[in-house]
Coordinates of C-alpha atoms in Angstrom, one line a residue:
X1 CA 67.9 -4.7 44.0
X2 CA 66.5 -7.6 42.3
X3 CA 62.9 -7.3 43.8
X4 CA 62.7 -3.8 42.9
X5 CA 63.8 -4.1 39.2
X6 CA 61.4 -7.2 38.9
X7 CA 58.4 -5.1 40.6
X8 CA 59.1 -2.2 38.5
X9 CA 58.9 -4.2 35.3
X10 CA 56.3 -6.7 35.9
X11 CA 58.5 -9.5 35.5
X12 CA 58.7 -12.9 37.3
X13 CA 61.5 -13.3 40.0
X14 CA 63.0 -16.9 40.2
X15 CA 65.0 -19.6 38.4
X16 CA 64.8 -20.2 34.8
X17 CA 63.0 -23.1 34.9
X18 CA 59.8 -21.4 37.3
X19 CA 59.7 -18.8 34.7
X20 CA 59.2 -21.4 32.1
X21 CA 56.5 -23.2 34.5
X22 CA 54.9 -19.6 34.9
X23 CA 54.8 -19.2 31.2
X24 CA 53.4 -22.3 30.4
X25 CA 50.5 -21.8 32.8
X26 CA 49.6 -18.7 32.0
X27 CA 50.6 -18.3 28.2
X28 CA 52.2 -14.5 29.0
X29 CA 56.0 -13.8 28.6
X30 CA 57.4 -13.4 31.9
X31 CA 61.4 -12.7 30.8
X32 CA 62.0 -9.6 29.2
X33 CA 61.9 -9.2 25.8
X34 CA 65.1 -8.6 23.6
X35 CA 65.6 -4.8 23.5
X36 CA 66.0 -2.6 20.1
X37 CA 65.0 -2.9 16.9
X38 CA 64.4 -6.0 14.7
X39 CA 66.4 -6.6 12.1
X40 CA 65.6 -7.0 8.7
X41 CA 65.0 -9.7 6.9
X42 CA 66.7 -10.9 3.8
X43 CA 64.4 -10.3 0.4

């Protein structure tokens, strides 16, 4: 299940702290990004 959902989005299966090695080496975002909208800023 794992595998799949990883292969299907392009993400990096393994421990937090390989993802962070991954990232480092190849400057891309390897977790998924927070879903939804932003939220807006105070002005």
């Amino acid at each position: 299940k794992d595998i799949r959902q990883s292969i299907s989005k392009g993400l990096v299966l393994g421990s937090n702290r390989f993802k962070d090695e991954i990232e480092l080496l190849y400057g891309r975002r390897v977790k998924p990004a927070k879903m939804g909208r932003p939220k807006k800023s105070c002005t």
